[in-house]
């Protein structure tokens, strides 16, 4: 079993396709991952399963790899808290988790925005432009930039998980660009498609960061690095040149607008 724990997951899935279904049962979606060179043991460590679930998962994988043998399941040494609700973030990481809350509120509004899409009126077009402005300046320049230009730089850029995060950011930017282009042509179908895809991507992306990436990073950063990170985030926030509170007001306003529509 130890041999397989140190093997790349794609290689294992190629050899034993059933392993993909087993991982899916535990919400570990390795097959669609664009990178896919992670080792089985890293995947198990980083996905914060409770200890009993982790043993159960490894038991099922062992049965697939060695159908005729009784295999002793090794315990994977983990550095992170197993229950997401108990995750304690450092101060700078907590700041990023708090920024996700506003982004998630926008993402939650996307189905309503799409259902009420109006590209013919000035007001309808402005709503899309305001949503794009939120995504570009709050989600991207204010938040993703802190991740890419500061936080991720403390780690090896060749780590698979960081490649996946960068790839998600790039895809998100491409969706936003496509929304603006579609708005120019008043193409409602394309606006809906790219806004919806953006929402789905960001939901998954934020979950990965909150529950997997940030706790893992916190455990691997020294106290000095965390202090340093806090100062750099503060400096960046001060330099940004616009108030993030205006974006909170925007979200409050559209939440209110759609709530009134429901009454
Ligand atoms: Fe991110
Ligand atoms: Fe993020």
Short mmCIF file of C-alpha atoms and ligand atoms in Angstrom, two decimals:
data_model
loop_
_atom_site.label_atom_id
_atom_site.label_comp_id
_atom_site.label_asym_id
_atom_site.label_seq_id
_atom_site.Cartn_x
_atom_site.Cartn_y
_atom_site.Cartn_z
CA UNK A 1 0.00 0.00 0.00
CA UNK A 2 2.87 2.38 0.87
CA UNK A 3 4.07 2.09 -2.73
CA UNK A 4 0.73 3.30 -4.04
CA UNK A 5 0.55 6.12 -1.49
CA UNK A 6 3.68 7.54 -3.11
CA UNK A 7 2.37 7.20 -6.66
CA UNK A 8 0.72 9.92 -8.77
CA UNK A 9 -3.07 9.73 -8.68
CA UNK A 10 -3.52 9.89 -12.46
CA UNK A 11 -1.23 6.91 -12.87
CA UNK A 12 -3.25 4.93 -10.29
CA UNK A 13 -6.57 5.87 -11.94
CA UNK A 14 -5.19 4.87 -15.36
CA UNK A 15 -4.29 1.47 -13.95
CA UNK A 16 -7.38 1.07 -11.70
CA UNK A 17 -10.24 3.25 -13.06
CA UNK A 18 -12.50 2.21 -10.14
CA UNK A 19 -10.35 4.36 -7.82
CA UNK A 20 -11.84 7.46 -9.47
CA UNK A 21 -15.36 6.40 -8.37
CA UNK A 22 -14.14 5.71 -4.85
CA UNK A 23 -12.57 9.18 -4.60
CA UNK A 24 -15.78 10.73 -5.98
CA UNK A 25 -17.77 9.05 -3.19
CA UNK A 26 -15.73 11.15 -0.76
CA UNK A 27 -16.10 14.34 -2.84
CA UNK A 28 -12.51 14.13 -4.01
CA UNK A 29 -12.76 14.97 -7.69
CA UNK A 30 -9.32 14.18 -9.09
CA UNK A 31 -10.34 13.12 -12.58
CA UNK A 32 -11.37 16.58 -13.90
CA UNK A 33 -8.30 18.24 -12.35
CA UNK A 34 -6.20 19.92 -15.01
CA UNK A 35 -2.91 19.19 -13.27
CA UNK A 36 -3.25 15.72 -11.76
CA UNK A 37 0.26 14.88 -10.70
CA UNK A 38 -0.55 14.81 -6.94
CA UNK A 39 0.49 11.73 -5.00
CA UNK A 40 -2.27 9.59 -3.43
CA UNK A 41 -0.94 10.30 0.08
CA UNK A 42 -0.96 14.09 -0.51
CA UNK A 43 -4.54 13.94 -1.76
CA UNK A 44 -5.63 12.07 1.33
CA UNK A 45 -3.73 14.42 3.64
CA UNK A 46 -4.97 17.61 2.05
CA UNK A 47 -8.67 16.71 1.81
CA UNK A 48 -9.36 16.94 5.55
CA UNK A 49 -11.51 13.80 5.91
CA UNK A 50 -12.38 12.71 9.46
CA UNK A 51 -10.00 9.89 10.55
CA UNK A 52 -12.65 7.13 10.29
CA UNK A 53 -13.66 8.26 6.77
CA UNK A 54 -10.02 8.40 5.70
CA UNK A 55 -9.46 4.82 6.90
CA UNK A 56 -12.64 3.72 5.12
CA UNK A 57 -11.53 5.42 1.88
CA UNK A 58 -8.06 3.86 2.02
CA UNK A 59 -9.64 0.48 2.83
CA UNK A 60 -11.77 0.66 -0.34
CA UNK A 61 -8.79 1.72 -2.44
CA UNK A 62 -6.67 -1.10 -0.97
CA UNK A 63 -9.39 -3.63 -1.87
CA UNK A 64 -9.33 -2.39 -5.46
CA UNK A 65 -5.53 -2.46 -5.71
CA UNK A 66 -5.13 -5.81 -3.90
CA UNK A 67 -8.43 -7.73 -4.29
CA UNK A 68 -6.96 -11.00 -2.97
CA UNK A 69 -5.03 -9.76 0.04
CA UNK A 70 -5.77 -8.39 3.49
CA UNK A 71 -3.97 -5.04 3.59
CA UNK A 72 -3.05 -3.12 6.71
CA UNK A 73 -4.17 0.47 6.20
CA UNK A 74 -1.48 2.99 7.12
CA UNK A 75 -2.41 6.18 8.94
CA UNK A 76 -1.54 9.30 7.00
CA UNK A 77 0.18 11.87 9.12
CA UNK A 78 -1.81 15.08 8.86
CA UNK A 79 -1.02 18.59 9.86
CA UNK A 80 -4.51 20.03 9.54
CA UNK A 81 -7.72 20.10 11.57
CA UNK A 82 -10.21 17.53 10.31
CA UNK A 83 -13.50 19.32 10.89
CA UNK A 84 -13.87 22.44 8.72
CA UNK A 85 -16.10 24.20 11.24
CA UNK A 86 -13.31 23.99 13.79
CA UNK A 87 -10.71 25.48 11.48
CA UNK A 88 -8.84 28.26 13.21
CA UNK A 89 -7.27 30.63 10.73
CA UNK A 90 -4.39 33.00 11.36
CA UNK A 91 -5.34 36.69 11.23
CA UNK A 92 -4.26 37.34 7.60
CA UNK A 93 -5.88 34.09 6.40
CA UNK A 94 -9.08 34.99 8.29
CA UNK A 95 -9.08 38.27 6.34
CA UNK A 96 -9.14 36.34 3.06
CA UNK A 97 -11.88 34.00 4.32
CA UNK A 98 -13.94 37.09 5.27
CA UNK A 99 -13.44 38.55 1.78
CA UNK A 100 -14.82 35.29 0.35
CA UNK A 101 -18.10 35.95 2.17
CA UNK A 102 -18.87 39.00 -0.01
CA UNK A 103 -17.81 37.14 -3.17
CA UNK A 104 -20.10 34.23 -2.20
CA UNK A 105 -22.98 36.70 -1.73
CA UNK A 106 -22.49 37.89 -5.33
CA UNK A 107 -22.24 34.30 -6.58
CA UNK A 108 -25.51 33.46 -4.76
CA UNK A 109 -27.20 36.30 -6.68
CA UNK A 110 -26.10 35.08 -10.13
CA UNK A 111 -29.14 32.77 -10.73
CA UNK A 112 -31.46 35.76 -10.07
CA UNK A 113 -29.37 38.06 -12.27
CA UNK A 114 -29.50 35.47 -15.06
CA UNK A 115 -33.26 34.84 -14.64
CA UNK A 116 -33.93 38.59 -14.88
CA UNK A 117 -31.41 39.34 -17.61
CA UNK A 118 -32.33 42.48 -19.54
CA UNK A 119 -29.87 43.68 -22.17
CA UNK A 120 -32.22 46.19 -23.77
CA UNK A 121 -32.71 48.67 -20.94
CA UNK A 122 -30.02 50.95 -19.55
CA UNK A 123 -30.77 49.68 -16.04
CA UNK A 124 -30.48 46.02 -17.09
CA UNK A 125 -27.13 46.57 -18.81
CA UNK A 126 -25.84 48.60 -15.86
CA UNK A 127 -26.55 45.70 -13.48
CA UNK A 128 -24.27 43.42 -15.53
CA UNK A 129 -21.60 46.14 -15.73
CA UNK A 130 -21.79 46.65 -11.95
CA UNK A 131 -21.49 42.90 -11.34
CA UNK A 132 -18.46 42.78 -13.65
CA UNK A 133 -16.97 45.79 -11.85
CA UNK A 134 -17.42 43.94 -8.52
CA UNK A 135 -15.74 40.83 -9.90
CA UNK A 136 -12.87 42.73 -11.50
CA UNK A 137 -12.10 45.15 -8.70
CA UNK A 138 -13.19 43.36 -5.54
CA UNK A 139 -12.89 39.63 -6.32
CA UNK A 140 -9.90 40.01 -8.60
CA UNK A 141 -7.77 43.13 -7.96
CA UNK A 142 -8.53 43.30 -4.23
CA UNK A 143 -8.70 39.60 -3.36
CA UNK A 144 -7.10 37.33 -5.99
CA UNK A 145 -4.19 39.73 -6.40
CA UNK A 146 -3.39 39.34 -2.67
CA UNK A 147 -3.35 35.59 -3.14
CA UNK A 148 -1.26 35.57 -6.31
CA UNK A 149 1.14 38.40 -5.59
CA UNK A 150 1.66 37.85 -1.87
CA UNK A 151 0.34 34.64 -0.26
CA UNK A 152 1.19 32.10 -2.98
CA UNK A 153 4.74 33.49 -3.21
CA UNK A 154 5.55 31.92 0.19
CA UNK A 155 5.20 28.48 -1.42
CA UNK A 156 6.74 26.58 -4.30
CA UNK A 157 4.95 27.74 -7.46
CA UNK A 158 5.23 24.22 -8.88
CA UNK A 159 2.94 22.75 -6.22
CA UNK A 160 -0.05 21.17 -7.95
CA UNK A 161 -2.58 22.83 -5.71
CA UNK A 162 -1.18 26.29 -6.54
CA UNK A 163 -1.26 25.52 -10.26
CA UNK A 164 -4.94 24.57 -9.89
CA UNK A 165 -5.68 27.83 -8.00
CA UNK A 166 -3.92 29.94 -10.67
CA UNK A 167 -5.78 28.07 -13.38
CA UNK A 168 -9.11 28.78 -11.61
CA UNK A 169 -8.26 32.50 -11.43
CA UNK A 170 -7.41 32.54 -15.13
CA UNK A 171 -10.63 30.76 -16.07
CA UNK A 172 -12.63 33.18 -13.90
CA UNK A 173 -11.02 36.14 -15.73
CA UNK A 174 -11.83 34.55 -19.09
CA UNK A 175 -15.51 34.14 -18.11
CA UNK A 176 -15.71 37.80 -17.09
CA UNK A 177 -14.12 38.91 -20.36
CA UNK A 178 -16.64 36.74 -22.24
CA UNK A 179 -19.55 38.30 -20.30
CA UNK A 180 -18.46 41.79 -21.32
CA UNK A 181 -18.01 40.78 -24.96
CA UNK A 182 -21.45 39.13 -24.96
CA UNK A 183 -23.00 42.24 -23.41
CA UNK A 184 -21.56 44.26 -26.32
CA UNK A 185 -23.44 42.01 -28.76
CA UNK A 186 -26.53 41.81 -26.49
CA UNK A 187 -26.09 38.04 -26.51
CA UNK A 188 -28.19 36.91 -23.53
CA UNK A 189 -27.38 33.21 -23.89
CA UNK A 190 -23.63 33.82 -23.73
CA UNK A 191 -23.95 36.22 -20.78
CA UNK A 192 -25.98 33.60 -18.87
CA UNK A 193 -23.57 30.83 -19.78
CA UNK A 194 -20.43 32.66 -18.65
CA UNK A 195 -21.93 34.23 -15.53
CA UNK A 196 -23.28 30.85 -14.42
CA UNK A 197 -19.96 29.14 -15.13
CA UNK A 198 -18.17 31.89 -13.18
CA UNK A 199 -20.46 31.30 -10.19
CA UNK A 200 -19.96 27.53 -10.22
CA UNK A 201 -16.20 27.89 -10.58
CA UNK A 202 -15.91 30.41 -7.74
CA UNK A 203 -18.08 28.37 -5.37
CA UNK A 204 -15.80 25.36 -5.76
CA UNK A 205 -12.66 27.51 -5.72
CA UNK A 206 -13.58 29.26 -2.47
CA UNK A 207 -14.49 25.95 -0.82
CA UNK A 208 -11.06 24.54 -1.77
CA UNK A 209 -9.32 27.61 -0.36
CA UNK A 210 -11.34 27.85 2.88
CA UNK A 211 -11.30 24.16 3.71
CA UNK A 212 -8.09 22.85 2.20
CA UNK A 213 -5.57 25.38 0.97
CA UNK A 214 -5.61 28.08 3.67
CA UNK A 215 -5.56 25.66 6.66
CA UNK A 216 -2.68 23.79 5.02
CA UNK A 217 -0.81 27.03 4.33
CA UNK A 218 -1.38 28.26 7.89
CA UNK A 219 0.21 25.08 9.25
CA UNK A 220 3.20 25.46 6.98
CA UNK A 221 3.93 29.14 7.58
CA UNK A 222 6.11 30.22 10.52
CA UNK A 223 4.87 32.81 13.03
CA UNK A 224 7.27 35.33 11.46
CA UNK A 225 5.91 34.67 7.99
CA UNK A 226 2.33 35.08 9.24
CA UNK A 227 3.25 38.44 10.80
CA UNK A 228 4.93 39.45 7.58
CA UNK A 229 1.86 38.39 5.59
CA UNK A 230 -0.39 40.45 7.84
CA UNK A 231 1.72 43.60 7.24
CA UNK A 232 1.85 43.04 3.48
CA UNK A 233 -1.94 42.56 3.24
CA UNK A 234 -2.48 45.72 5.29
CA UNK A 235 -0.11 47.69 3.06
CA UNK A 236 -1.86 46.43 -0.08
CA UNK A 237 -5.30 47.30 1.32
CA UNK A 238 -4.10 50.83 2.08
CA UNK A 239 -2.66 51.27 -1.42
CA UNK A 240 -5.70 49.96 -3.30
CA UNK A 241 -7.15 53.42 -3.89
CA UNK A 242 -10.85 52.58 -3.50
CA UNK A 243 -12.98 51.55 -0.57
CA UNK A 244 -14.05 47.90 -0.46
CA UNK A 245 -17.11 49.07 1.49
CA UNK A 246 -18.61 50.42 -1.74
CA UNK A 247 -18.76 46.81 -2.95
CA UNK A 248 -20.58 45.73 0.18
CA UNK A 249 -23.12 48.50 -0.49
CA UNK A 250 -23.54 47.22 -4.05
CA UNK A 251 -24.24 43.67 -2.84
CA UNK A 252 -26.70 44.95 -0.20
CA UNK A 253 -28.46 46.94 -2.92
CA UNK A 254 -28.95 44.06 -5.35
CA UNK A 255 -29.91 41.62 -2.59
CA UNK A 256 -32.60 44.12 -1.58
CA UNK A 257 -33.72 44.62 -5.19
CA UNK A 258 -34.30 40.89 -5.75
CA UNK A 259 -35.90 40.44 -2.33
CA UNK A 260 -38.47 43.12 -3.21
CA UNK A 261 -39.16 41.33 -6.51
CA UNK A 262 -40.05 38.16 -4.61
CA UNK A 263 -42.60 39.93 -2.34
FE1 LIG B 1 -8.25 32.18 -5.17
FE1 LIG B 2 -9.73 33.37 -2.56
#
